[in-house]
CSV table of C-alpha atoms and ligand atoms in Angstrom, one decimal:
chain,number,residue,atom,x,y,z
A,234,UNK,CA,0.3,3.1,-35.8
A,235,UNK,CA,-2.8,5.7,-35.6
A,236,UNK,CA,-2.6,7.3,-32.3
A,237,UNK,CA,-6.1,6.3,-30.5
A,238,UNK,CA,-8.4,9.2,-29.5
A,239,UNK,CA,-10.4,8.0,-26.8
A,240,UNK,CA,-8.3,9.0,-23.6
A,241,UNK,CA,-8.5,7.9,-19.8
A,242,UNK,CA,-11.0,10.6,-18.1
A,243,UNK,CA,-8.7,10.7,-15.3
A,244,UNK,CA,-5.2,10.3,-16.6
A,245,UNK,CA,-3.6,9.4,-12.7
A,246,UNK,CA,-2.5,6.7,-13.0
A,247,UNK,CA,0.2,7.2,-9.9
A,248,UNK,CA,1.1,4.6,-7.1
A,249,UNK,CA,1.1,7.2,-4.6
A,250,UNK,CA,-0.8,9.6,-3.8
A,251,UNK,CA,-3.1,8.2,-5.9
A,252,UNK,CA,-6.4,9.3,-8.0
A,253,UNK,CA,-8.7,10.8,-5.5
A,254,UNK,CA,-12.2,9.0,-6.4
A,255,UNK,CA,-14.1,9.8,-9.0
A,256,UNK,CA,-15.8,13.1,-8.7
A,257,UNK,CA,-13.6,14.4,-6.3
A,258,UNK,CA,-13.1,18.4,-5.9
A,259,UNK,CA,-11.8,20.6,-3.2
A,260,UNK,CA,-15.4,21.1,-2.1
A,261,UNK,CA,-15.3,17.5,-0.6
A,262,UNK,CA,-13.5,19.5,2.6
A,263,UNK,CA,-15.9,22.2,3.2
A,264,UNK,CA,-17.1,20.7,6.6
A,265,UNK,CA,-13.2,20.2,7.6
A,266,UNK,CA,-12.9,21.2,11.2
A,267,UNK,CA,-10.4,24.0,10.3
A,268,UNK,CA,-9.0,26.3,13.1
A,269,UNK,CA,-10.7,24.1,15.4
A,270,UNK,CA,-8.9,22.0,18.1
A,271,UNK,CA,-8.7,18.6,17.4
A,272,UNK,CA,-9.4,17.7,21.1
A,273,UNK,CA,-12.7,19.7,20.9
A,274,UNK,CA,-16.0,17.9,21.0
A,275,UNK,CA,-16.3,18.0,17.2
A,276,UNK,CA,-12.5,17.2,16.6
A,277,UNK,CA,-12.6,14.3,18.5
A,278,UNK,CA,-16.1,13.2,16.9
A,279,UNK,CA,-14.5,13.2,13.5
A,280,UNK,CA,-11.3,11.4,14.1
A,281,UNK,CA,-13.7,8.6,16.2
A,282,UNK,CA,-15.8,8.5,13.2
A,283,UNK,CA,-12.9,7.9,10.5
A,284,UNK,CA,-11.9,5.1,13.4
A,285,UNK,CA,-15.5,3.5,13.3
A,286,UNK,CA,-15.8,4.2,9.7
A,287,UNK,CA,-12.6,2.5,8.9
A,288,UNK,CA,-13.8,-0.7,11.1
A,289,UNK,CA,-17.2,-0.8,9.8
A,290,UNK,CA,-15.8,-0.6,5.9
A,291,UNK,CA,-12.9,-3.2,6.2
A,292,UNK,CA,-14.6,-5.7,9.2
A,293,UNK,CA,-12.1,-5.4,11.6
A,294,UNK,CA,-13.1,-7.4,15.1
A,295,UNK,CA,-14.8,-5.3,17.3
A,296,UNK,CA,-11.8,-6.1,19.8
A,297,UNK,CA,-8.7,-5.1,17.7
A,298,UNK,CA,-7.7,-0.8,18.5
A,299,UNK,CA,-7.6,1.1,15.6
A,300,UNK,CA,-5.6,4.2,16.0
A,301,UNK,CA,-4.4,7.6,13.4
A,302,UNK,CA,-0.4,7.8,14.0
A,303,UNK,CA,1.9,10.2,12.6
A,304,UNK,CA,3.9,10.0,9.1
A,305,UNK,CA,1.8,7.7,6.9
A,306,UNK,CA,2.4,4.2,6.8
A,307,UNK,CA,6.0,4.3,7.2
A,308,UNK,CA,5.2,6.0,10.7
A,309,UNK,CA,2.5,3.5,11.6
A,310,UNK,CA,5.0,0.6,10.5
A,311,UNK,CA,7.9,2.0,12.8
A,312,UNK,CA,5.7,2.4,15.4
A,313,UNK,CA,5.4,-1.2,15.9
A,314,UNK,CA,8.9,-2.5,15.0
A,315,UNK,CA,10.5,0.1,17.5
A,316,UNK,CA,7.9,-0.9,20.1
A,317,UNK,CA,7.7,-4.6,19.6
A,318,UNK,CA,10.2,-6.5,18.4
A,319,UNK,CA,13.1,-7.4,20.3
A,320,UNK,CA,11.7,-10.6,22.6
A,321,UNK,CA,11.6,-13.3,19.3
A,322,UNK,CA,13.7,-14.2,16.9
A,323,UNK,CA,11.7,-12.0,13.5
A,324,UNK,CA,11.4,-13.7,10.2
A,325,UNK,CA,11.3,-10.7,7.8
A,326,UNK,CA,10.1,-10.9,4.3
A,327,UNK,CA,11.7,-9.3,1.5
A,328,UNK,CA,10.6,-9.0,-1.9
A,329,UNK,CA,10.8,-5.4,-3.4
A,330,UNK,CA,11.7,-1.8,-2.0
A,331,UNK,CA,9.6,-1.4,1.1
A,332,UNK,CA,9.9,-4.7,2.2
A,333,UNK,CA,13.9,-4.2,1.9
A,334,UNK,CA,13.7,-1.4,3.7
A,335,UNK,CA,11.7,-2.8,6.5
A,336,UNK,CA,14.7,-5.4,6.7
A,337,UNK,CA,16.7,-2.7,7.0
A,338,UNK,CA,15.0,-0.4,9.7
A,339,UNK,CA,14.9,-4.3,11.7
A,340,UNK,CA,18.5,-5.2,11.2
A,341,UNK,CA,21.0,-2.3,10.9
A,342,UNK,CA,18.9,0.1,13.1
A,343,UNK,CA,16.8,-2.0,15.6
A,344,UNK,CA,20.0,-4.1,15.7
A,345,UNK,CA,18.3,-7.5,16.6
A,346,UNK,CA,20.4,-10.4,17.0
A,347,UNK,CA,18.3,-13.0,15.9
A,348,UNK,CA,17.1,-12.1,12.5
A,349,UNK,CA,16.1,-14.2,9.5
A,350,UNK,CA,15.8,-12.6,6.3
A,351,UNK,CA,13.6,-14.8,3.3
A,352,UNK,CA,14.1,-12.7,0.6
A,353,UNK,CA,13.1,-13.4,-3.2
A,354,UNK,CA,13.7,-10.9,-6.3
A,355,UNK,CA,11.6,-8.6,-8.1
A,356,UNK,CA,8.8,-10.6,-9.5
A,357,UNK,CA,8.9,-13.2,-7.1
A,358,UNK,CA,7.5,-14.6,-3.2
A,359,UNK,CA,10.0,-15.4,-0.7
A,360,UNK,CA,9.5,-19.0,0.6
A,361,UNK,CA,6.2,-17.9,2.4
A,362,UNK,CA,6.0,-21.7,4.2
A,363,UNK,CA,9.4,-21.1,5.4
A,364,UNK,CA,7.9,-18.3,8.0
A,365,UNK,CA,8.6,-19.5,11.3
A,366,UNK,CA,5.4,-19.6,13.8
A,367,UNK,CA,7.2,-19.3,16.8
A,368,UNK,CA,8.8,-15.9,15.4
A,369,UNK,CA,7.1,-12.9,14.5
A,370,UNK,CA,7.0,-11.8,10.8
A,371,UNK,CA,7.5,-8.8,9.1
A,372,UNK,CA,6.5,-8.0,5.4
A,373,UNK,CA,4.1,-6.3,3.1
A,374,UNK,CA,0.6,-7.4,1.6
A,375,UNK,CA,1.3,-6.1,-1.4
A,376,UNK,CA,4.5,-5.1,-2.8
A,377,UNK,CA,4.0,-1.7,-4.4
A,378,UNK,CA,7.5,-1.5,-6.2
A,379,UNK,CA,7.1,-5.1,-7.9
A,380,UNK,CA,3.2,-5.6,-8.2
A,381,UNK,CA,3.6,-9.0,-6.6
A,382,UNK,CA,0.9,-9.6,-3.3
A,383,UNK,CA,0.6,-12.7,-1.5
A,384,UNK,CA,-2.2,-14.6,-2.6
A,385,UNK,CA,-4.0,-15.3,0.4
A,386,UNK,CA,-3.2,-15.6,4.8
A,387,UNK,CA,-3.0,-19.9,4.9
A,388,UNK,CA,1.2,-19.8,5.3
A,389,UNK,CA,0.5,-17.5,8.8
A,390,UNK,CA,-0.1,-19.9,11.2
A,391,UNK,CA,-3.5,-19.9,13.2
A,392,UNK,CA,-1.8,-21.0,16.5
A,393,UNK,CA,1.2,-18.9,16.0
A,394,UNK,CA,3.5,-17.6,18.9
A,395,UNK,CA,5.1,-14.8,17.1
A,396,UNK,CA,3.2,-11.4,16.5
A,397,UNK,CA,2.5,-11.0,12.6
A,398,UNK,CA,3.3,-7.3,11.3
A,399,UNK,CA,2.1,-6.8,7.8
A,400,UNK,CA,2.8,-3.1,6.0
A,401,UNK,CA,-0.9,-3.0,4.0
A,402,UNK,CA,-0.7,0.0,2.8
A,403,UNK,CA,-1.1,-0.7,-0.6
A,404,UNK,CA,-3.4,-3.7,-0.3
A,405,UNK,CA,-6.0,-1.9,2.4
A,406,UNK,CA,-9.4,-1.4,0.6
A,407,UNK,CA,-8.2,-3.3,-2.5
A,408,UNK,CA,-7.7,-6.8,-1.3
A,409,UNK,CA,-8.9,-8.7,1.5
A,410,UNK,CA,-7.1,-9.0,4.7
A,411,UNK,CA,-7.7,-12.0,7.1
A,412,UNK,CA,-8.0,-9.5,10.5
A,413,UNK,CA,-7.1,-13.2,12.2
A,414,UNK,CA,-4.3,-13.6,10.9
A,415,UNK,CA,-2.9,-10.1,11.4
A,416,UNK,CA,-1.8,-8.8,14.6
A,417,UNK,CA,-0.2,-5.3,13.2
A,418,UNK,CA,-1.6,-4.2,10.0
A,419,UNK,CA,-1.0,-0.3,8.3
A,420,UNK,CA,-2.0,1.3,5.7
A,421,UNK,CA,-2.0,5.4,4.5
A,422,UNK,CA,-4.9,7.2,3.3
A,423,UNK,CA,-3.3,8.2,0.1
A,424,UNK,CA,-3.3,4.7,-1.4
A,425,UNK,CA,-6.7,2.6,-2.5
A,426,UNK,CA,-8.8,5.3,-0.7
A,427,UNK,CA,-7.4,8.4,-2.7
A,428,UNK,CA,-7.0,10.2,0.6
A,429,UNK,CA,-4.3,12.3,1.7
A,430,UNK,CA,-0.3,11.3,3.3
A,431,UNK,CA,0.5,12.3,6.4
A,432,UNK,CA,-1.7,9.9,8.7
A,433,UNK,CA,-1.1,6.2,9.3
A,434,UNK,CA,-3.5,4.0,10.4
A,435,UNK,CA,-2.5,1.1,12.9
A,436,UNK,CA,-4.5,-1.2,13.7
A,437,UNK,CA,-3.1,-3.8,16.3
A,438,UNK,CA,-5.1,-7.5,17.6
A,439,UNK,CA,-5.5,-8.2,21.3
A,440,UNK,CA,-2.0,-10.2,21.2
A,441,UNK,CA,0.1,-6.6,19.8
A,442,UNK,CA,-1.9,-5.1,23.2
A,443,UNK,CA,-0.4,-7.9,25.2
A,444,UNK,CA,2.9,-7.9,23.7
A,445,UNK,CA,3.0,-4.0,24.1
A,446,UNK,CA,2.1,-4.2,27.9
A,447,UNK,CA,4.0,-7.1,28.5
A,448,UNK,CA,7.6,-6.3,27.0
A,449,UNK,CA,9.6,-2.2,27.4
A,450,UNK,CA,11.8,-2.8,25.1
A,451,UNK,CA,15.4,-1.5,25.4
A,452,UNK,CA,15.6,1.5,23.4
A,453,UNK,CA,14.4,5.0,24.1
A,454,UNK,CA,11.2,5.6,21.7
A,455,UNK,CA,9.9,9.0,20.9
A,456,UNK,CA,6.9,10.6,21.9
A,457,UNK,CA,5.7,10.2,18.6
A,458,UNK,CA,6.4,6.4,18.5
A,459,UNK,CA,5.1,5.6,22.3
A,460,UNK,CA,2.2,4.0,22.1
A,461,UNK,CA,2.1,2.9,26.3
A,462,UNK,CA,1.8,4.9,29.4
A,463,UNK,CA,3.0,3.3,33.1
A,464,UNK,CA,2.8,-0.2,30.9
A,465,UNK,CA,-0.6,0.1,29.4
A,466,UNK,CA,-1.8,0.9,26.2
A,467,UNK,CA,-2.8,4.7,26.0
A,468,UNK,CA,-6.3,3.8,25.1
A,469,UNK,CA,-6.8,7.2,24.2
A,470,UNK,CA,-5.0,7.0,21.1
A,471,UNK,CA,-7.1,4.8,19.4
A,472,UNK,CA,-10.5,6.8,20.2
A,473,UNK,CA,-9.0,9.4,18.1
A,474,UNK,CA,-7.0,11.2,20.5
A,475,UNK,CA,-4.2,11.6,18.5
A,476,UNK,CA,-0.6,11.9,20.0
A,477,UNK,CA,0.1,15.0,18.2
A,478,UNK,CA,-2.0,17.5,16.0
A,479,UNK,CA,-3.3,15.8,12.8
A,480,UNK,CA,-4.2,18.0,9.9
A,481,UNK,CA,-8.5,18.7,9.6
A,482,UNK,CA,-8.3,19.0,5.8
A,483,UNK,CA,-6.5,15.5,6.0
A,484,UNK,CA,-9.4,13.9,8.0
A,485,UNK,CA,-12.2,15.8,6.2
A,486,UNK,CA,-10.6,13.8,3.1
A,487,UNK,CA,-10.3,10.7,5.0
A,488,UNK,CA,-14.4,10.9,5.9
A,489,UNK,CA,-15.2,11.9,2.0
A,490,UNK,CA,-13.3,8.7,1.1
A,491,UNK,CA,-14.9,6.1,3.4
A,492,UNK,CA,-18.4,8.1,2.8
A,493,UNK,CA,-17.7,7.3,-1.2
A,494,UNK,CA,-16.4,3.8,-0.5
A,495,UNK,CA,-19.3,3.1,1.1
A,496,UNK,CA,-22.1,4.8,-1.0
A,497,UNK,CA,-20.0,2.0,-4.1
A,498,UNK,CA,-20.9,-1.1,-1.8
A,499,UNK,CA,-17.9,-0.9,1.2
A,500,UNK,CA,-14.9,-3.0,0.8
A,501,UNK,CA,-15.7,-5.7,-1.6
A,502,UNK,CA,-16.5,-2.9,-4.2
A,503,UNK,CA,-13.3,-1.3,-4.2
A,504,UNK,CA,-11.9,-5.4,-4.3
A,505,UNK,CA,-14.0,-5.7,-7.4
A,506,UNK,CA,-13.2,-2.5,-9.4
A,507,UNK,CA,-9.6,-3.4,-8.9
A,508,UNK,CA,-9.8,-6.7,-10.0
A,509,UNK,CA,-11.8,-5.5,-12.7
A,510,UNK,CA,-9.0,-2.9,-13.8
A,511,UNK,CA,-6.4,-6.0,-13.8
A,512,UNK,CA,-8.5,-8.1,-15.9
A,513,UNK,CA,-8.4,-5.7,-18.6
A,514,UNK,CA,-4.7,-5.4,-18.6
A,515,UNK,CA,-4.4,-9.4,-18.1
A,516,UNK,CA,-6.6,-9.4,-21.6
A,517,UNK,CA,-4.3,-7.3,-22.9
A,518,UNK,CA,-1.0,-8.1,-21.9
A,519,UNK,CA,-2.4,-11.8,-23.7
A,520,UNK,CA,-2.4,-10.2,-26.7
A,521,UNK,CA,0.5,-8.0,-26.4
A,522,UNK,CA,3.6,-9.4,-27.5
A,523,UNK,CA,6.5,-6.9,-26.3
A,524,UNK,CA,4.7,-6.5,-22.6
A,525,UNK,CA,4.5,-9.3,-20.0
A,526,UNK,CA,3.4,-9.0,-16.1
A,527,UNK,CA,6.8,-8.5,-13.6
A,528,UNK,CA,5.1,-10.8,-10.5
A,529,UNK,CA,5.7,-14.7,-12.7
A,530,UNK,CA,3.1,-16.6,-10.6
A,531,UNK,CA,-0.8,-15.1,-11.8
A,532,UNK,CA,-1.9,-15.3,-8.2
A,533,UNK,CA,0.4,-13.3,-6.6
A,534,UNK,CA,-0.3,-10.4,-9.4
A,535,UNK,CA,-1.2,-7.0,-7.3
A,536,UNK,CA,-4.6,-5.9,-8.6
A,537,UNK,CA,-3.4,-2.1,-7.1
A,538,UNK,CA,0.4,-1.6,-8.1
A,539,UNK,CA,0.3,-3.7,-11.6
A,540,UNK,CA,4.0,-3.9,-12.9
A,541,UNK,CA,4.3,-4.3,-16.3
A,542,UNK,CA,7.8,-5.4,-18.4
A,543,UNK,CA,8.9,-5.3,-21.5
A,544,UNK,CA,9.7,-8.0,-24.0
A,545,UNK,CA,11.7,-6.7,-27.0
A,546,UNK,CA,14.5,-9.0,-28.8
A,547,UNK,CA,15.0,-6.0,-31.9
A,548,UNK,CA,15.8,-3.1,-29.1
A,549,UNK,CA,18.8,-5.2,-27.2
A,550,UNK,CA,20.5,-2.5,-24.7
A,551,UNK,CA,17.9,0.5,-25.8
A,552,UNK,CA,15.2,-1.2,-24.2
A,553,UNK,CA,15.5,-0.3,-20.7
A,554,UNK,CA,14.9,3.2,-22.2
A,555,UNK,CA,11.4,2.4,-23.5
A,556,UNK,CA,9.6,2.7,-19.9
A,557,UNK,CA,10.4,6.2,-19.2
A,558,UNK,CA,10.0,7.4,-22.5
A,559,UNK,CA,6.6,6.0,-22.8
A,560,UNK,CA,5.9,7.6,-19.6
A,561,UNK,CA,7.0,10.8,-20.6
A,562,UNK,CA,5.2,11.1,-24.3
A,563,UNK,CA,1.9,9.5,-22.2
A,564,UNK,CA,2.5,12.3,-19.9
A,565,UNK,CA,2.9,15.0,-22.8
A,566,UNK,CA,-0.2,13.6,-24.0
A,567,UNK,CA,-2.5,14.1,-20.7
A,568,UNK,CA,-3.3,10.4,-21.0
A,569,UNK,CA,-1.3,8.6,-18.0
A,570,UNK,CA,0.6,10.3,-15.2
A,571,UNK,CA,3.4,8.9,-13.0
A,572,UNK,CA,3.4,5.1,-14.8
A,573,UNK,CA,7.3,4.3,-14.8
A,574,UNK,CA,8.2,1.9,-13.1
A,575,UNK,CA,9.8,2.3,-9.4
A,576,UNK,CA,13.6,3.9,-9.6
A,577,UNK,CA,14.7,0.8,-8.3
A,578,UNK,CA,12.7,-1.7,-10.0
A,579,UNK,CA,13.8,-3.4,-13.3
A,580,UNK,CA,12.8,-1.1,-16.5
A,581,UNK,CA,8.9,-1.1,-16.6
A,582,UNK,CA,5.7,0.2,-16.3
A,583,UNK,CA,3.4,0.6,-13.4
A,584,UNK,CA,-0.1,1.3,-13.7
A,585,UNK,CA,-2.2,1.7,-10.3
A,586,UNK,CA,-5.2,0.2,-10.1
A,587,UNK,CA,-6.5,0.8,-7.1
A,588,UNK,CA,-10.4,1.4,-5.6
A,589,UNK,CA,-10.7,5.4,-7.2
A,590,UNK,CA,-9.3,4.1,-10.8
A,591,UNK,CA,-12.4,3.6,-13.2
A,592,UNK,CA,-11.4,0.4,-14.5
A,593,UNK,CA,-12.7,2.0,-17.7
A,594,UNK,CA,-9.8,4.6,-17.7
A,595,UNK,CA,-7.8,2.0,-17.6
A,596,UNK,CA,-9.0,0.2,-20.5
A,597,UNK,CA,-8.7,3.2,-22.0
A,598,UNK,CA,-5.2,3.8,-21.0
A,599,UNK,CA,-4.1,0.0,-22.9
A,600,UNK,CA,-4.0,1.3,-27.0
A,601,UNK,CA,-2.3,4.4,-25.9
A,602,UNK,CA,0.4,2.0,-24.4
A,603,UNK,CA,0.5,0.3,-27.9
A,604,UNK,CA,0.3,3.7,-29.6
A,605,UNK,CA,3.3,5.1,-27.5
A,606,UNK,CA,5.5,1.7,-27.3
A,607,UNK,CA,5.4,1.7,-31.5
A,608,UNK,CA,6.6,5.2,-31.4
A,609,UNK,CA,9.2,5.2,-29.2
A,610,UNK,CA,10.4,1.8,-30.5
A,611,UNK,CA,10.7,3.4,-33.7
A,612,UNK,CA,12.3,6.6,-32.6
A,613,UNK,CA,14.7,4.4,-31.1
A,614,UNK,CA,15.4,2.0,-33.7
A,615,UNK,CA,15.9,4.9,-35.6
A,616,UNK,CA,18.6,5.6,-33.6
B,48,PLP,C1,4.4,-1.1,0.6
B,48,PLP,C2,4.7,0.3,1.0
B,48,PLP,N1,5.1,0.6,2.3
B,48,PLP,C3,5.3,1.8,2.7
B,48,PLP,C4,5.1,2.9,1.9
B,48,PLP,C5,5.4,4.3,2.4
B,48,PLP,O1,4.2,4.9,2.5
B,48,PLP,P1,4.1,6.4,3.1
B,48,PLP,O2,4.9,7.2,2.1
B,48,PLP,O3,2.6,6.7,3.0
B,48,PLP,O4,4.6,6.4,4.4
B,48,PLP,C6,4.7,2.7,0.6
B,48,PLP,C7,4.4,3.8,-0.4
B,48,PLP,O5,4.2,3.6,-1.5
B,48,PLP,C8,4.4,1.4,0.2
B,48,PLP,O6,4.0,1.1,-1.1
């Protein structure tokens, strides 16, 4: 097979950190506020403004916080299990790696008694209309490691009792998210915005507030975990006063992405060029006889983390192989970056097609996936 010439502009292609948006350079940080204290007046006005920013881009109710918390998403996400759960039963989702490790963090290290897990393999949904109402819920939009999302908020109940805390982190931007149905939602900068790790963003509805002032729970927290002072909500936190020093050049990056995603047309731009990005490879993988999606059910396909596996009856045992040699000879050839699949995901590609991916690179990506699958294939068979 002729090895194509047209290659992706931008060959990253990784699910975290991801492509920075298109035209990206370092000069996007020359206003950061370096060597200045984030508490000044001008510190303070640029974490506020990521906060506001962030609300105006995603159309979060004015009366949901919004705060900047330490450690990425997995900090925002432990933020709220340590500080919330323990007065309901919790009902937690599992699906993939993040979502297993959430049932872990909520069973063997929060401890809680009263614990349901509704799990489901790799490529598929747990029972969503099994979630109990009267419980709160923990689970992720999108599961990075197996490409499959939830399709939509209808399972969460509109008149639930239990608090909802969904790990969004590689949905935010990308997909919608029904702010209604959410009452904890985080997300990193490094994922669909091409910003940097290091900051989580947590945003909580008025029942999280309530639930935070109304239950201490019974374990000691840290100071980077406590979100309460003398039982109320440190309102400060989620002006931008940060509970610890944040990195400048991290924010700077943070206000370059939400300046481009809104100069594209906000949040249902960035929807739209990932969508786009997974119709190409849905057109292809059509037509592609050895590669077939990993999530079985098309409406709970990620349009961000798209999982790809491999269909090959000639290969038998050598198959599992193909992934990471593909990623490696796409690698060699400056054409895709970082596109095997998760370490503990079954043998397969993953291609991220989030907001900053031109869905054009990726189209661009799909004959260099034939190109290097022949190859290898043949190498192997070769023996
Ligand atoms: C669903 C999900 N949760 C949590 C994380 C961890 O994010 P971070 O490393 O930004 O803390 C990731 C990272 O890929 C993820 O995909």
């Amino acid at each position: 097979m002729l090895q194509p010439t047209l290659k992706p502009a931008n060959p990253n292609f990784s699910s975290g950190p991801c492509a920075k948006r298109p035209g990206w350079s370092p000069a996007a940080l020359t206003d950061a506020l370096t060597g200045r204290s984030h508490r000044s007046g001008p510190g303070k006005a640029k974490l506020a403004a990521v906060i506001d920013r962030t609300r105006a881009a995603l159309g979060i109710p004015d009366d949901y916080r919004i705060g900047i918390v330490p450690a990425s998403d997995t900090g925002a996400v432990e933020i709220a299990l340590w500080s919330m759960l323990g007065p309901r039963g919790v009902d937690v989702l599992v699906w993939e790696s993040f979502s297993k490790d959430w049932m872990g963090d909520v069973k063997e290290e929060l401890n809680l008694d009263d614990v349901r897990v509704l799990d489901a393999g790799y490529g598929d949904l747990p029972d969503l209309d099994a979630v109990d109402p009267a419980r709160d819920a923990v689970f992720v939009w999108n599961g990075t490691t197996s490409g499959v999302r939830v399709p939509n908020g209808d399972w969460i109940s509109s008149g639930r009792e239990g608090l909802t805390i969904c790990d969004a982190t590689s949905a935010a931007f990308s997909m919608d998210l029904p702010w209604d149905k959410l009452d904890v939602t985080t997300w990193s900068w490094q994922k669909a915005m091409g910003g940097e790790a290091a900051h989580g963003m947590l945003v909580l509805s008025p029942r999280a507030v309530e639930r935070l002032e109304s239950y201490t729970p019974p374990r000691p927290l840290p100071k980077v975990f406590r979100l309460t002072k003398g039982g109320k909500l440190n309102e400060g936190i989620f002006r931008g006063e940060t509970m610890n020093t944040p990195s400048m050049l991290c924010v700077e990056d943070a206000l370059d992405a939400l300046a481009w995603i809104e100069s594209i047309g906000g949040q249902p731009a960035c929807k739209a060029r990932s969508e786009q990005s997974l119709a190409h490879i849905a057109a292809w993988v059509e037509r592609t006889p050895w590669a077939a999606f990993l999530p079985k059910v098309a409406a709970n396909r990620s349009c961000t983390s798209v999982c790809l596996t491999l269909l090959d009856s000639e290969l038998g045992d050598k198959a599992a192989e193909v992934p990471g040699l593909m990623a490696k000879r796409l690698e060699a050839e400056g054409v895709a970056y970082d596109i095997n699949g998760y370490r503990a995901a079954p043998p397969g590609l993953r291609i991220w097609c989030g907001a900053t991916v031109e869905p054009d690179d990726v189209a661009a990506l799909l004959p260099w996936l034939d190109w290097a699958f022949a190859a290898i294939k043949a190498d192997l068979l070769k023996g």
